[in-house]
Short mmCIF file of N, CA and C in Angstrom, two decimals:
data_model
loop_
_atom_site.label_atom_id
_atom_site.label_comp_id
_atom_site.label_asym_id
_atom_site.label_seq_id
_atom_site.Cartn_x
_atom_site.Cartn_y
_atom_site.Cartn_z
N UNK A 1 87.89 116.08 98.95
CA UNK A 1 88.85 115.36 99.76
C UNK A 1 88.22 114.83 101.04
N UNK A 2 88.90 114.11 101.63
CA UNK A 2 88.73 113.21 102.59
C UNK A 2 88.92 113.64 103.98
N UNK A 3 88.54 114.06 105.13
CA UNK A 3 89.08 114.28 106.53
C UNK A 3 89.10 113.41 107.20
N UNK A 4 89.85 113.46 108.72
CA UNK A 4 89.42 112.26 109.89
C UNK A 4 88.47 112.60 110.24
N UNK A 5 87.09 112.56 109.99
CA UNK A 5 85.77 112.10 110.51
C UNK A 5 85.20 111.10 110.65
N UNK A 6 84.67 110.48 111.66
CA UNK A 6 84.40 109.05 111.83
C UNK A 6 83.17 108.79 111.63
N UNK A 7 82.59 107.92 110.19
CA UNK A 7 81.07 108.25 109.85
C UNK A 7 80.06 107.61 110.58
N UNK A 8 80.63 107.31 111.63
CA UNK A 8 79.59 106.77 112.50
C UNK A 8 79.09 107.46 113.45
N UNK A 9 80.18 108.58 114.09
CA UNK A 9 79.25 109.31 115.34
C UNK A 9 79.85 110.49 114.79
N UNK A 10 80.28 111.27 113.41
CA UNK A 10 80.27 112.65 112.81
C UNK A 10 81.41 113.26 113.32
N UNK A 11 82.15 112.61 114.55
CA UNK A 11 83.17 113.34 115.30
C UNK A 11 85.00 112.76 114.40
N UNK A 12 85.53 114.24 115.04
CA UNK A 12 86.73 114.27 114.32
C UNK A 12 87.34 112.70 114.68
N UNK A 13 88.14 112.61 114.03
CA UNK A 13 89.37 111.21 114.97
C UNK A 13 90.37 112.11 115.24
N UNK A 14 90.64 112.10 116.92
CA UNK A 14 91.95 113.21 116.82
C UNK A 14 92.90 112.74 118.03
N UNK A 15 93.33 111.12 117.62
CA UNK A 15 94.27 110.38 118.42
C UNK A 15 95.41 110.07 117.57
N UNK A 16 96.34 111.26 117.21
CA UNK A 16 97.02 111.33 116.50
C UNK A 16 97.39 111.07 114.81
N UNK A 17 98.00 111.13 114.40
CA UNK A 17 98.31 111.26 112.69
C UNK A 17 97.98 110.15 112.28
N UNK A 18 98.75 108.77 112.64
CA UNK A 18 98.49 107.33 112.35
C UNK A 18 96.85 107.03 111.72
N UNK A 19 96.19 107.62 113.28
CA UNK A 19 94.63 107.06 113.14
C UNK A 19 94.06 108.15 112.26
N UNK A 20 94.38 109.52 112.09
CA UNK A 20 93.78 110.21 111.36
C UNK A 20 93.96 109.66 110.00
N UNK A 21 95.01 109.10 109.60
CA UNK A 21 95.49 108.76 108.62
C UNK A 21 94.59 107.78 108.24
N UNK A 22 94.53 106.67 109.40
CA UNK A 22 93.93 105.46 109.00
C UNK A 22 92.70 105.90 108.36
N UNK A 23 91.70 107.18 109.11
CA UNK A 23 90.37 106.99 108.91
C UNK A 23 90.06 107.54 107.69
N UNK A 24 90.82 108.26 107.25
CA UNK A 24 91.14 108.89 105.93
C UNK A 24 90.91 107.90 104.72
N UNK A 25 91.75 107.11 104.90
CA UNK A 25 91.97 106.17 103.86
C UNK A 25 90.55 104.85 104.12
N UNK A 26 89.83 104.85 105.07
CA UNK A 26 88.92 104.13 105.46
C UNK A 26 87.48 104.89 105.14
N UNK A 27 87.81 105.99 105.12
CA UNK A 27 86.68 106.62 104.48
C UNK A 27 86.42 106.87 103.16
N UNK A 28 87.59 107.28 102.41
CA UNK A 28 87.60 106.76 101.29
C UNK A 28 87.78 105.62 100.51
N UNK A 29 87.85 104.28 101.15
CA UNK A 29 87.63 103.20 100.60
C UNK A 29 86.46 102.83 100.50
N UNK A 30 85.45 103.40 101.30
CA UNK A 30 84.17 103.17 101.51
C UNK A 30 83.25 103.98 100.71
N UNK A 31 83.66 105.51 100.25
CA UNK A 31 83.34 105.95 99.12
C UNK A 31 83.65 105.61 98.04
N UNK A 32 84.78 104.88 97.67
CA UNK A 32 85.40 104.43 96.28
C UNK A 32 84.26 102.99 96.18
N UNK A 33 84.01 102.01 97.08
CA UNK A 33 82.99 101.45 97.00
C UNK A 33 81.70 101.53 96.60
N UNK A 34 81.15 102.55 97.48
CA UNK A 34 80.03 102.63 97.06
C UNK A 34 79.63 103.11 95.66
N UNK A 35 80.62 103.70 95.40
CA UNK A 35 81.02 104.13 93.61
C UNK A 35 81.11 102.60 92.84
N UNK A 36 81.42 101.95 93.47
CA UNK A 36 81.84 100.24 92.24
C UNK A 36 83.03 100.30 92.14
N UNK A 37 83.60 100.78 93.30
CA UNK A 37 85.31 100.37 93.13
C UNK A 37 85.94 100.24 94.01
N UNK A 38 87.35 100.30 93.66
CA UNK A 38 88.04 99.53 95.06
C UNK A 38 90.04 100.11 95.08
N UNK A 39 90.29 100.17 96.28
CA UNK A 39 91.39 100.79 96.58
C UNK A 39 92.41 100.46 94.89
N UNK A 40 92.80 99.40 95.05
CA UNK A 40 93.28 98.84 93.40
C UNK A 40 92.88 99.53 91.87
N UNK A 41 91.74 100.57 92.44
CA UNK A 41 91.40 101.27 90.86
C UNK A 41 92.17 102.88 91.17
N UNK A 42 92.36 102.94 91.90
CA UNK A 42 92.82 104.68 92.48
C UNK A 42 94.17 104.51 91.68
N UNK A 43 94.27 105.67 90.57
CA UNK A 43 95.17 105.87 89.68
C UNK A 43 95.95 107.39 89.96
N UNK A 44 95.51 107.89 91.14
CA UNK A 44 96.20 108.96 91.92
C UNK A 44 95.68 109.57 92.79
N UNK A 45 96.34 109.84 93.95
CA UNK A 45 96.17 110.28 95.24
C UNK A 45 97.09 111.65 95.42
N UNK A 46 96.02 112.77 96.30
CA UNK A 46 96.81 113.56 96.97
C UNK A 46 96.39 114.23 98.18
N UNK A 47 97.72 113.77 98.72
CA UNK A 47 97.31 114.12 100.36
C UNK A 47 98.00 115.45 100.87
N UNK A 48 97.43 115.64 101.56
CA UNK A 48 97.48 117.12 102.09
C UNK A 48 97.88 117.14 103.83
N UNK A 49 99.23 117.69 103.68
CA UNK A 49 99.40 117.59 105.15
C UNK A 49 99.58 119.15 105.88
N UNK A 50 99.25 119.07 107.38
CA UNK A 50 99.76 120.63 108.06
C UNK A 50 100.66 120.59 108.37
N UNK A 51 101.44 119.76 108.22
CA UNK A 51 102.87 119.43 109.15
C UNK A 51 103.80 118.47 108.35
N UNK A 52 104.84 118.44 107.67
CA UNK A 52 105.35 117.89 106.57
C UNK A 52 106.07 116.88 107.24
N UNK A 53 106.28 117.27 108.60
CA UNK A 53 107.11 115.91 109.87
C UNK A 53 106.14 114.76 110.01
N UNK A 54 105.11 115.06 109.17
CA UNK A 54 104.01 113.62 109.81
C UNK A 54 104.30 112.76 108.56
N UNK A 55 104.85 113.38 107.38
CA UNK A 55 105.11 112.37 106.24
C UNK A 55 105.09 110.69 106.64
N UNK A 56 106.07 110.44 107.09
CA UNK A 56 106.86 109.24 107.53
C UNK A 56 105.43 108.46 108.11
N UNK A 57 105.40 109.05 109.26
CA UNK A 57 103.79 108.46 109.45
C UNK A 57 102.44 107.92 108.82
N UNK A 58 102.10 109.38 107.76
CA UNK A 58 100.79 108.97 106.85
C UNK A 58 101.57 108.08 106.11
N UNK A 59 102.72 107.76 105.70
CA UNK A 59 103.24 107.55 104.48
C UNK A 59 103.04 105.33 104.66
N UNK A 60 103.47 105.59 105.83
CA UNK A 60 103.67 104.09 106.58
C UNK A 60 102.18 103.46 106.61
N UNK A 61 100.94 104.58 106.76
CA UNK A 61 99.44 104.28 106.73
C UNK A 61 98.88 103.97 105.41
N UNK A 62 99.70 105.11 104.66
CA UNK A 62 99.47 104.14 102.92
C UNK A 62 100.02 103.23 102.48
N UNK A 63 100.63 103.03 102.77
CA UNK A 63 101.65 102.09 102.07
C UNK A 63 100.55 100.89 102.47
N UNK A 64 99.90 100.76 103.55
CA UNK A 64 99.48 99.14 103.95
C UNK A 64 98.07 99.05 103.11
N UNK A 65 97.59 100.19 102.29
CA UNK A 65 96.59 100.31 101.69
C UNK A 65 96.75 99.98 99.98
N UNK A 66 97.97 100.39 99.79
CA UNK A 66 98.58 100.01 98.15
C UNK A 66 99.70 98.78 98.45
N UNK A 67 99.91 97.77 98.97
CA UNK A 67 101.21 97.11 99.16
C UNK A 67 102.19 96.72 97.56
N UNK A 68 101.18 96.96 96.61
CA UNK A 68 101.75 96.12 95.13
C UNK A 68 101.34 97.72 94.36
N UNK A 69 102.19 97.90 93.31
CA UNK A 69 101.53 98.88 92.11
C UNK A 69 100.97 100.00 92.76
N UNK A 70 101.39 100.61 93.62
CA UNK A 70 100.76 101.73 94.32
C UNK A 70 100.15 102.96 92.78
N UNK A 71 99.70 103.81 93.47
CA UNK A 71 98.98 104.85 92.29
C UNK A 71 100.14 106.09 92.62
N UNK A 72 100.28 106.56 91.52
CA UNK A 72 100.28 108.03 91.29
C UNK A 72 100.03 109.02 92.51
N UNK A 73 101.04 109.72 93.25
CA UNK A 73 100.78 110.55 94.37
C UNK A 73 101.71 111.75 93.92
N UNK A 74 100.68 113.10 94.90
CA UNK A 74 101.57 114.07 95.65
C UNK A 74 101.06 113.98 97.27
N UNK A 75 102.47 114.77 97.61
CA UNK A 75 101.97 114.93 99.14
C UNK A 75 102.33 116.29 98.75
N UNK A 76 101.64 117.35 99.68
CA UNK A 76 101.90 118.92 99.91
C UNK A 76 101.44 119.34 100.86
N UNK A 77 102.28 120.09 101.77
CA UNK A 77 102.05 120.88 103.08
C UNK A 77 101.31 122.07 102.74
N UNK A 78 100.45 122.51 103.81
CA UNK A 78 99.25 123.38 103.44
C UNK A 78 99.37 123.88 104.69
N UNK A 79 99.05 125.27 104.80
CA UNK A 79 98.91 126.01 106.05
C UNK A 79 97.85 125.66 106.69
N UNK A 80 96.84 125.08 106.27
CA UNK A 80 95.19 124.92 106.99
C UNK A 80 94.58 123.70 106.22
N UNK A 81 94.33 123.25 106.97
CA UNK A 81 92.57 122.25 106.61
C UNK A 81 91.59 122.56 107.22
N UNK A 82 90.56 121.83 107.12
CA UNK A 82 89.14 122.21 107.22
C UNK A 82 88.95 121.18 108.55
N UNK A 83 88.01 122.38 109.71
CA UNK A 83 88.33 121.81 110.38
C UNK A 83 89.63 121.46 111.31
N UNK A 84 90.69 122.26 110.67
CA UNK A 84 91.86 122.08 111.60
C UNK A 84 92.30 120.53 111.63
N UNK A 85 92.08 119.96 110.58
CA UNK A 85 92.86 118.35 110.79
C UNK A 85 93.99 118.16 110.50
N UNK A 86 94.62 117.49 110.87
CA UNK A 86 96.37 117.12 110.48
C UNK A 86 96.75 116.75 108.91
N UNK A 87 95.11 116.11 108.18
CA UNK A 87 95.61 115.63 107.18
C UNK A 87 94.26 115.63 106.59
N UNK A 88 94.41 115.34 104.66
CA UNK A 88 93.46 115.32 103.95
C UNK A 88 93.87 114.33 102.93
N UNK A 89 93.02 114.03 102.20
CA UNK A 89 93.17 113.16 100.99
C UNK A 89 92.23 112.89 99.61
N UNK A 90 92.89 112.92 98.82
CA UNK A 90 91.75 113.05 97.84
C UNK A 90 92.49 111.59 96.93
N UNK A 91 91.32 111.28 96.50
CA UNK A 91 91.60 110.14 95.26
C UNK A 91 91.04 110.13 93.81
N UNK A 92 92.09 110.10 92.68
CA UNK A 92 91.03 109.74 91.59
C UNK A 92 91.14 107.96 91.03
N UNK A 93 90.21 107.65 90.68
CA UNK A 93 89.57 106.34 90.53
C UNK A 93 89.64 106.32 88.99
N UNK A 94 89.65 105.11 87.99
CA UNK A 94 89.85 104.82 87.20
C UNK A 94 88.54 103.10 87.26
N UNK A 95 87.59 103.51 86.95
CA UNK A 95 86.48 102.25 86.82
C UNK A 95 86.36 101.86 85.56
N UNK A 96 87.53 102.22 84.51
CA UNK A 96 87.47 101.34 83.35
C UNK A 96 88.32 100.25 83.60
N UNK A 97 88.60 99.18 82.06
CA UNK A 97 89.21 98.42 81.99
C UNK A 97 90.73 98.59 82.63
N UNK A 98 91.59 97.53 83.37
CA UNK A 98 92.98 97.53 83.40
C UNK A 98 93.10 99.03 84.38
N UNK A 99 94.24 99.06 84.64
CA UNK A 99 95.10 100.57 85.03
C UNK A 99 95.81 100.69 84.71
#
């Protein structure tokens, strides 16, 4: 899975849920890339929150990442992440034909 770490200077992002959110999904677009793929192949996502009140928030951060045909999700509240972050994310990818 994915944390707010910013792969440029290794440090957390910890200016609230939004941006954690953002970097989340920015970090894994950039791994789904370098794999040969692209947000549009992710055939399910699951995000991991500490706080189930931030829903609304991450939720508003994905949404601008899937706008059409979104993928397959859970969300689930977790007592801990790594690192103590607000949020996590994992994706699976589909690099065959179609979805």
């Amino acid at each position: 899975g994915q944390i707010p770490i910013d792969p440029g200077t290794g440090s957390l992002v910890q200016s609230g849920i939004k941006a954690q959110a953002r970097q989340v999904m920015e970090n894994g677009k950039a791994i789904l890339a370098a794999a040969g793929c692209s947000m549009g192949q992710v055939v399910k996502a699951t995000i991991y929150l500490k706080d189930m009140a931030d829903f609304g928030s991450v939720n508003e951060v994905y949404g601008g990442y899937f706008p059409a045909d979104p993928p397959a999700r859970a969300t689930v509240e977790v007592s801990r992440l790594p690192k103590d972050v607000a949020v996590e994310m994992d994706f699976i990818c589909w690099k065959g034909e179609g979805r």
